[in-house]
Short mmCIF file of C-alpha atoms in Angstrom, two decimals:
data_model
loop_
_atom_site.label_atom_id
_atom_site.label_comp_id
_atom_site.label_asym_id
_atom_site.label_seq_id
_atom_site.Cartn_x
_atom_site.Cartn_y
_atom_site.Cartn_z
CA MET A 147 10.10 10.92 35.27
CA MET A 148 6.92 9.99 33.43
CA VAL A 149 4.22 12.61 32.87
CA GLU A 150 0.77 11.84 31.48
CA ASP A 151 -0.66 14.51 29.22
CA GLU A 152 -4.34 14.02 28.30
CA ASN A 153 -3.75 15.29 24.78
CA PHE A 154 -0.46 13.61 23.91
CA GLY A 155 -0.02 10.55 26.14
CA PHE A 156 2.97 9.58 28.27
CA PHE A 157 6.29 11.41 27.96
CA ASP A 158 9.75 10.81 29.26
CA CYS A 159 10.64 14.19 30.75
CA LYS A 160 14.27 13.56 31.73
CA ASP A 161 15.20 16.36 29.32
CA THR A 162 12.54 18.99 29.78
CA ASP A 163 13.98 21.18 27.03
CA SER A 164 13.56 18.55 24.34
CA GLU A 165 10.49 18.17 22.16
CA LYS A 166 7.91 15.79 23.61
CA GLU A 167 7.94 12.35 22.06
CA PRO A 168 5.08 10.07 23.13
CA LEU A 169 5.98 6.52 23.96
CA ILE A 170 2.36 5.47 23.68
CA SER A 171 -0.78 7.60 23.58
CA SER A 172 -3.38 7.89 26.33
CA ASP A 173 -6.00 6.37 24.07
CA ASP A 174 -3.73 3.39 23.53
CA THR A 175 -3.29 2.77 27.27
CA LYS A 176 -7.06 2.80 27.73
CA SER A 177 -7.19 -0.35 25.63
CA LEU A 178 -4.72 -2.13 27.90
CA SER A 179 -5.73 -4.35 30.75
CA ASN A 180 -5.10 -3.05 34.27
CA GLY A 181 -2.09 -5.33 34.55
CA GLN A 182 -0.64 -4.15 31.25
CA ARG A 183 -1.22 -0.53 32.15
CA GLU A 184 0.64 -1.00 35.45
CA GLU A 185 3.42 -2.81 33.60
CA PHE A 186 3.70 0.14 31.24
CA LYS A 187 3.85 2.68 34.08
CA GLU A 188 6.50 0.67 35.93
CA SER A 189 8.72 -0.04 32.92
CA PRO A 190 7.67 2.19 30.03
CA LYS A 191 10.79 1.66 27.95
CA GLU A 192 10.72 -2.14 28.19
CA PHE A 193 6.99 -2.21 27.52
CA THR A 194 7.24 0.14 24.54
CA ASP A 195 10.24 -1.72 23.14
CA SER A 196 8.07 -4.82 22.98
CA LEU A 197 5.78 -3.01 20.53
CA PRO A 198 6.56 -2.65 16.81
CA ASN A 199 8.77 0.34 16.09
CA GLY A 200 9.55 2.83 13.37
CA LYS A 201 12.04 0.72 11.46
CA ASP A 202 9.30 -1.87 10.90
CA GLY A 203 6.78 0.62 9.59
CA PHE A 204 5.16 1.79 12.82
CA ALA A 205 5.21 5.23 14.36
CA THR A 206 6.07 5.62 18.05
CA VAL A 207 2.40 6.25 18.78
CA PHE A 208 0.92 2.79 18.45
CA ASN A 209 -2.86 2.55 18.31
CA PRO A 210 -4.18 -0.80 17.13
CA GLY A 211 -7.48 -0.15 18.92
CA LYS A 212 -7.03 -3.11 21.21
CA VAL A 213 -4.34 -5.46 22.46
CA TYR A 214 -4.45 -8.90 20.85
CA ASP A 215 -3.68 -11.94 22.90
CA LYS A 216 -1.72 -14.31 20.68
CA ASP A 217 -3.31 -17.40 22.21
CA SER A 218 -6.91 -16.43 21.53
CA GLU A 219 -7.62 -13.38 19.44
CA LEU A 220 -5.44 -13.99 16.40
CA ASN A 221 -7.91 -16.65 15.37
CA ASP A 222 -10.63 -13.98 15.51
CA ILE A 223 -8.62 -11.88 13.05
CA ASP A 224 -8.31 -14.83 10.70
CA ALA A 225 -12.05 -15.43 10.94
CA MET A 226 -12.77 -11.80 10.10
CA LEU A 227 -10.59 -12.01 7.01
CA HIS A 228 -12.25 -15.27 5.93
CA ASN A 229 -15.66 -13.65 6.29
CA LYS A 230 -14.54 -10.43 4.53
CA MET A 231 -15.36 -8.44 7.68
CA ILE A 232 -12.11 -6.48 7.55
CA GLY A 233 -11.46 -6.81 3.85
CA VAL A 234 -13.29 -6.19 0.62
CA GLY A 235 -14.81 -8.50 -1.93
CA ILE A 236 -13.15 -9.16 -5.28
CA ASP A 237 -15.10 -9.47 -8.52
CA ARG A 238 -13.40 -12.29 -10.37
CA GLU A 239 -13.81 -11.04 -13.91
CA PHE A 240 -10.94 -12.85 -15.61
CA PRO A 241 -10.32 -16.58 -16.06
CA ASP A 242 -7.33 -18.01 -14.23
CA SER A 243 -6.97 -14.74 -12.25
CA GLY A 244 -5.11 -12.94 -15.01
CA LEU A 245 -5.56 -11.07 -18.28
CA PRO A 246 -5.82 -13.50 -21.21
CA ASP A 247 -3.41 -12.95 -24.07
CA ASP A 248 -6.20 -11.62 -26.30
CA HIS A 249 -7.14 -8.87 -23.81
CA VAL A 250 -6.38 -5.39 -25.09
CA TYR A 251 -4.27 -4.64 -21.99
CA SER A 252 -2.39 -7.93 -21.87
CA TRP A 253 1.40 -7.97 -22.00
CA ARG A 254 1.28 -9.71 -25.37
CA SER A 255 -0.80 -6.81 -26.71
CA PHE A 256 1.99 -4.41 -25.76
CA GLU A 257 4.66 -6.66 -27.24
CA GLU A 258 2.81 -6.83 -30.54
CA ASP A 259 1.87 -3.14 -30.72
CA PRO A 260 3.61 -1.13 -27.96
CA LYS A 261 2.37 2.31 -28.99
CA GLY A 262 -0.99 1.31 -30.42
CA ASP A 263 -4.26 2.85 -29.23
CA LYS A 264 -5.65 0.37 -26.70
CA GLY A 265 -8.82 2.33 -26.00
CA GLU A 266 -10.66 2.31 -22.67
CA VAL A 267 -11.88 -0.54 -20.50
CA HIS A 268 -14.90 -0.10 -18.24
CA MET A 269 -15.38 -2.17 -15.09
CA ARG A 270 -18.37 -2.21 -12.76
CA GLY A 271 -19.19 -5.60 -11.28
CA SER A 272 -20.48 -5.14 -7.73
CA TRP A 273 -18.68 -1.79 -7.32
CA PHE A 274 -20.68 1.33 -6.54
CA LYS A 275 -19.66 3.02 -9.80
CA THR A 276 -18.22 2.22 -13.20
CA MET A 277 -14.45 2.53 -13.38
CA GLU A 278 -12.79 3.67 -16.59
CA TYR A 279 -9.23 2.57 -17.32
CA GLY A 280 -6.69 3.50 -19.96
CA VAL A 281 -3.07 2.67 -20.66
CA LEU A 282 0.08 4.64 -21.41
CA HIS A 283 3.46 3.54 -22.73
CA THR A 284 6.01 6.13 -21.68
CA GLY A 285 9.50 6.36 -20.24
CA GLY A 286 10.19 2.65 -20.46
CA PHE A 287 7.04 1.73 -18.52
CA VAL A 288 3.61 0.37 -19.35
CA ARG A 289 0.99 2.12 -17.23
CA LEU A 290 -2.60 1.20 -16.43
CA CYS A 291 -4.45 4.14 -14.88
CA THR A 292 -7.61 6.12 -14.33
CA SER A 293 -8.13 9.75 -15.34
CA ARG A 294 -7.80 10.65 -11.66
CA GLY A 295 -4.46 8.91 -11.64
CA ARG A 296 -3.13 11.02 -14.48
CA VAL A 297 -4.30 14.18 -12.67
CA TYR A 298 -2.66 12.92 -9.45
CA TRP A 299 0.68 12.47 -11.22
CA ASN A 300 0.40 15.94 -12.75
CA ALA A 301 -0.35 17.47 -9.34
CA GLN A 302 2.67 15.74 -7.81
CA ASN A 303 4.84 17.04 -10.62
CA GLU A 304 3.61 20.60 -10.18
CA THR A 305 4.50 20.54 -6.48
CA GLY A 306 8.06 19.45 -7.27
CA HIS A 307 7.37 15.90 -6.06
CA VAL A 308 7.50 16.92 -2.39
CA THR A 309 3.95 15.72 -1.66
CA PRO A 310 3.49 12.12 -0.42
CA ASP A 311 4.33 9.57 -3.09
CA TRP A 312 3.55 6.19 -1.53
CA LYS A 313 3.89 3.09 -3.63
CA LEU A 314 3.54 -0.65 -3.38
CA HIS A 315 6.43 -2.29 -5.19
CA PHE A 316 6.27 -5.86 -6.43
CA SER A 317 9.57 -7.64 -6.84
CA VAL A 318 9.46 -9.81 -9.95
CA ASN A 319 12.09 -11.72 -11.90
CA MET A 320 12.68 -9.92 -15.18
CA ASP A 321 11.62 -12.96 -17.21
CA ASP A 322 8.32 -13.10 -15.29
CA ILE A 323 7.25 -9.47 -15.72
CA GLY A 324 4.78 -10.14 -18.52
CA LYS A 325 3.00 -12.89 -16.62
CA ALA A 326 3.04 -10.88 -13.39
CA TRP A 327 1.64 -7.84 -15.22
CA ASN A 328 -1.31 -9.89 -16.48
CA ILE A 329 -1.98 -11.10 -12.94
CA LEU A 330 -1.70 -7.74 -11.18
CA ALA A 331 -3.44 -5.74 -13.91
CA ALA A 332 -6.38 -8.14 -13.70
CA LEU A 333 -6.51 -7.78 -9.92
CA PHE A 334 -6.15 -3.99 -10.21
CA MET A 335 -9.25 -3.80 -12.39
CA GLU A 336 -11.19 -6.51 -10.54
CA MET A 337 -10.74 -4.55 -7.32
CA LYS A 338 -11.63 -1.25 -9.06
CA ALA A 339 -8.33 0.30 -8.00
CA GLU A 340 -7.68 4.02 -8.43
CA VAL A 341 -4.70 6.06 -9.69
CA GLY A 342 -2.55 3.51 -11.50
CA MET A 343 0.08 0.83 -11.76
CA LYS A 344 3.10 0.35 -13.99
CA ALA A 345 5.61 -2.28 -15.07
CA THR A 346 9.04 -1.76 -16.51
CA TYR A 347 9.44 -2.37 -20.21
CA ILE A 348 13.18 -1.72 -20.07
CA PRO A 349 15.38 -4.66 -21.19
CA ALA A 350 16.85 -6.64 -18.31
CA SER A 351 20.36 -5.61 -19.28
CA GLU A 352 19.40 -1.93 -18.85
CA TRP A 353 17.26 -2.19 -15.70
CA SER A 354 19.23 -0.52 -12.90
CA GLU A 355 20.36 -2.68 -10.01
CA GLY A 356 19.29 0.21 -7.78
CA GLN A 357 15.69 -0.40 -8.91
CA ARG A 358 15.80 -4.15 -8.37
CA GLY A 359 12.62 -5.22 -6.61
CA ARG A 360 10.54 -2.39 -8.14
CA GLU A 361 9.68 -4.07 -11.42
CA ILE A 362 5.96 -3.45 -10.91
CA THR A 363 4.50 -0.52 -8.98
CA VAL A 364 0.99 0.14 -7.66
CA TYR A 365 0.33 3.75 -6.64
CA ILE A 366 -1.34 4.65 -3.34
CA PHE A 367 -3.39 7.85 -3.34
CA VAL A 368 -2.63 10.12 -0.37
CA HIS A 369 -4.41 13.45 -0.19
CA ASN A 370 -2.50 16.70 0.24
CA TYR A 371 -3.89 20.17 0.93
CA SER A 372 -2.13 21.52 -2.17
CA TYR A 373 -4.50 19.49 -4.37
CA LYS A 374 -7.55 21.52 -3.35
CA GLY A 375 -9.43 22.57 -6.48
CA TYR A 376 -6.77 21.12 -8.77
CA MET A 377 -8.09 20.60 -12.32
CA GLN A 378 -11.65 21.39 -11.22
CA ASN A 379 -13.87 23.31 -13.68
CA VAL A 380 -11.31 22.69 -16.41
CA PHE A 381 -13.40 19.89 -17.90
CA PRO A 382 -16.73 20.39 -16.07
CA ASP A 383 -18.37 17.29 -17.53
CA ILE A 384 -15.79 15.03 -15.92
CA ASP A 385 -14.94 16.99 -12.75
CA HIS A 386 -15.91 13.96 -10.66
CA MET A 387 -13.33 11.80 -12.45
CA LEU A 388 -10.50 14.24 -11.80
CA TYR A 389 -11.28 15.15 -8.19
CA LEU A 390 -8.37 14.80 -5.72
CA GLY A 391 -10.18 15.45 -2.44
CA PRO A 392 -9.78 13.66 0.90
CA GLU A 393 -13.10 11.91 0.37
CA ILE A 394 -11.37 9.35 -1.83
CA ALA A 395 -11.06 7.28 1.32
CA ILE A 396 -12.73 4.01 0.37
CA TYR A 397 -9.26 2.74 -0.50
CA GLU A 398 -8.17 2.33 3.12
CA SER A 399 -6.68 -0.46 5.19
CA PRO A 400 -9.28 -3.21 4.56
CA TYR A 401 -8.98 -2.62 0.83
CA TRP A 402 -5.18 -2.73 0.78
CA ILE A 403 -4.96 -5.75 3.06
CA SER A 404 -7.17 -7.64 0.63
CA PHE A 405 -5.24 -6.37 -2.39
CA ILE A 406 -1.85 -7.37 -0.99
CA LEU A 407 -2.93 -10.80 0.22
CA GLU A 408 -4.64 -11.63 -3.05
CA ALA A 409 -1.69 -10.37 -5.09
CA GLU A 410 0.68 -12.52 -3.06
CA ARG A 411 -1.60 -15.54 -3.44
CA ARG A 412 -1.96 -15.18 -7.20
CA LEU A 413 1.70 -14.50 -7.88
CA THR A 414 2.75 -17.46 -5.73
CA LYS A 415 0.23 -19.79 -7.36
CA ALA A 416 1.47 -18.77 -10.82
CA GLY A 417 5.07 -19.58 -9.91
CA ILE A 418 6.28 -15.99 -10.25
CA ARG A 419 9.81 -15.51 -8.90
CA SER A 420 10.74 -12.65 -6.58
CA ARG A 421 14.05 -10.77 -6.72
CA GLY A 422 13.89 -9.89 -3.04
CA VAL A 423 12.91 -6.69 -1.28
CA ALA A 424 14.18 -3.59 -3.06
CA ASP A 425 17.04 -1.75 -1.36
CA GLY A 426 15.52 1.11 0.59
CA ASP A 427 12.00 -0.40 0.70
CA LEU A 428 10.04 -1.61 3.71
CA GLY A 429 9.37 -5.31 3.28
CA LEU A 430 5.79 -6.08 4.29
CA PRO A 431 5.33 -8.81 6.93
CA GLY A 432 4.74 -12.25 5.48
CA CYS A 433 5.06 -11.03 1.89
CA THR A 434 7.32 -12.47 -0.78
CA PHE A 435 6.73 -9.84 -3.45
CA ALA A 436 5.26 -6.66 -1.94
CA SER A 437 7.13 -3.81 -0.28
CA LEU A 438 6.35 -0.19 0.58
CA ARG A 439 8.14 3.07 -0.14
CA ASN A 440 7.48 6.80 -0.08
CA GLU A 441 9.34 8.39 -2.98
CA ALA A 442 8.58 12.03 -2.20
CA PHE A 443 11.66 14.05 -3.10
CA VAL A 444 14.13 15.18 -0.45
CA GLY A 445 16.54 18.01 -1.11
CA GLY A 446 15.02 18.39 -4.56
CA ILE A 447 15.93 14.89 -5.72
CA TYR A 448 14.52 11.37 -5.84
CA PRO A 449 15.35 9.78 -2.47
CA PRO A 450 18.45 7.56 -2.70
CA ASN A 451 18.03 4.00 -1.46
CA ASN A 452 20.34 4.61 1.48
CA LEU A 453 17.82 7.08 2.93
CA GLY A 454 15.35 4.26 3.45
CA TRP A 455 11.67 3.70 2.80
CA ASN A 456 10.40 7.09 4.03
CA ALA A 457 13.17 9.63 3.50
CA ALA A 458 10.71 12.55 3.59
CA ASN A 459 9.52 11.38 7.04
CA GLN A 460 5.85 11.76 6.12
CA PRO A 461 3.00 9.95 7.93
CA ASN A 462 2.75 6.32 6.92
CA PRO A 463 -0.75 5.62 5.50
CA PHE A 464 -0.14 1.88 5.89
CA LEU A 465 0.20 1.70 9.69
CA GLU A 466 -2.89 -0.46 10.07
CA VAL A 467 -1.97 -2.55 7.04
CA VAL A 468 1.50 -3.34 8.41
CA PHE A 469 0.05 -4.04 11.84
CA MET A 470 -2.54 -6.48 10.49
CA LEU A 471 -0.07 -8.23 8.22
CA ARG A 472 2.24 -8.70 11.21
CA LEU A 473 -0.57 -10.28 13.21
CA LEU A 474 -1.36 -12.59 10.33
CA GLN A 475 2.30 -13.49 10.06
CA SER A 476 2.35 -14.38 13.77
CA SER A 477 -0.79 -16.43 13.28
CA GLN A 478 0.78 -18.21 10.32
CA LYS A 479 3.72 -19.28 12.44
CA GLU A 480 1.40 -20.70 15.09
CA ASN A 481 -1.14 -22.28 12.75
CA LYS A 482 -0.10 -23.11 9.20
CA ASP A 483 -3.74 -23.39 8.13
CA THR A 484 -4.12 -19.59 8.39
CA SER A 485 -1.36 -18.61 6.01
CA PRO A 486 -1.98 -15.18 4.44
CA ARG A 487 -1.63 -16.80 1.04
CA THR A 488 -4.73 -18.92 1.64
CA LEU A 489 -6.99 -16.47 3.46
CA LEU A 490 -8.70 -15.12 0.36
CA ASN A 491 -9.18 -18.35 -1.59
#
C-alpha cells in the first residue's frame, strides 16, 4: 500500500513497523507531468528504479527540480553551461593552463628545494576577495592550501575524523604527477578554491596499491556543527580567514561542475594518463580522472576500500553535481559536439 505524507513523500507501508523510507518526495512528484505522476502511483517501484540510485551517488530522495526530457531539454543544459549560467567563470592567470616551471609552487620548485620556504601567493582576478595561498610539504605529500584549510584539517583532527571528509580524487599515472600537479594547482588558484589540495611525493615503488587512483586530492569543505566558534578570537586580525561557518557556501554545485569539467579538459589535453577509478571511490559520470569519496572515520579508523565511497553514510554534498554530470554524459552519447571535455573551452 502506498501512503502519501505531505512532509516526507510516498512510502511503501507493507511493513508498518519499519522506518519510513521515501521512494520519492512530494516536492519531486510536483515536478512530474500528470502522466508521469500517474505512472509513479501505479508502479512506484518500477518508476523509482528508473531513477539514479544510491550506488551511483544519489540518495533515494531524488530532487533534480524538474524532469528532463532527453530529446529536448538536455540541449538546454548544454547551452546553460556554454553561457556560464550554471557554472562559474575561470580567470586564466597562467599560460598553457598550468604553473610554469619557474613558478614558486611548481613541481620543479619542490624537486629542487622540497622543504624551502615558498612564501605566499595572492590571487584576486575577478573574484570578490583576494585569496592567499601557501604550501606545505609533510607526510609524503605536497599541499597547496589556504589558512582556512589548515584550520579545517585541525578541526577534523580534533573531532577524531568523524566529521564529513569529502574529497575529489584525481587518478594520475605516477610518472605524470608533476605535470598534473602544475595543471590542477593552476586551476585551483585560478578558480580561487578554498581549503586545499595535495599530491603524493612518495616514490612509485612505495605508493600503496590501495591508494591507486588517489594520487592527487582536492578537499571539499562541508560544514559541521562542531566547528562553531572554532579558532575564533584566537588571532582576531585574521578571524575572517579562519572562519568555518556554513556561510562558506559559494563553493556549491555550479562551482564544482565547472572545476571538474575544466580539470578533465586540461588533463586530457595535456596527455595525462589515468590509473583508473580508485578502489572504494565513486567514479563521476563521464570523467576519466575524477572520483569522489568521503573518508570520515568509521569505527575509529580510516574507512577501508571495501566499505565503499561513503562508509560513514553521511549526506552526499555532490548530489546535484553527480546528477548534472550524468545528464551531460547522456547528452554526450547523443551528440558528440557537447562532450563535457569541450564545454568550457
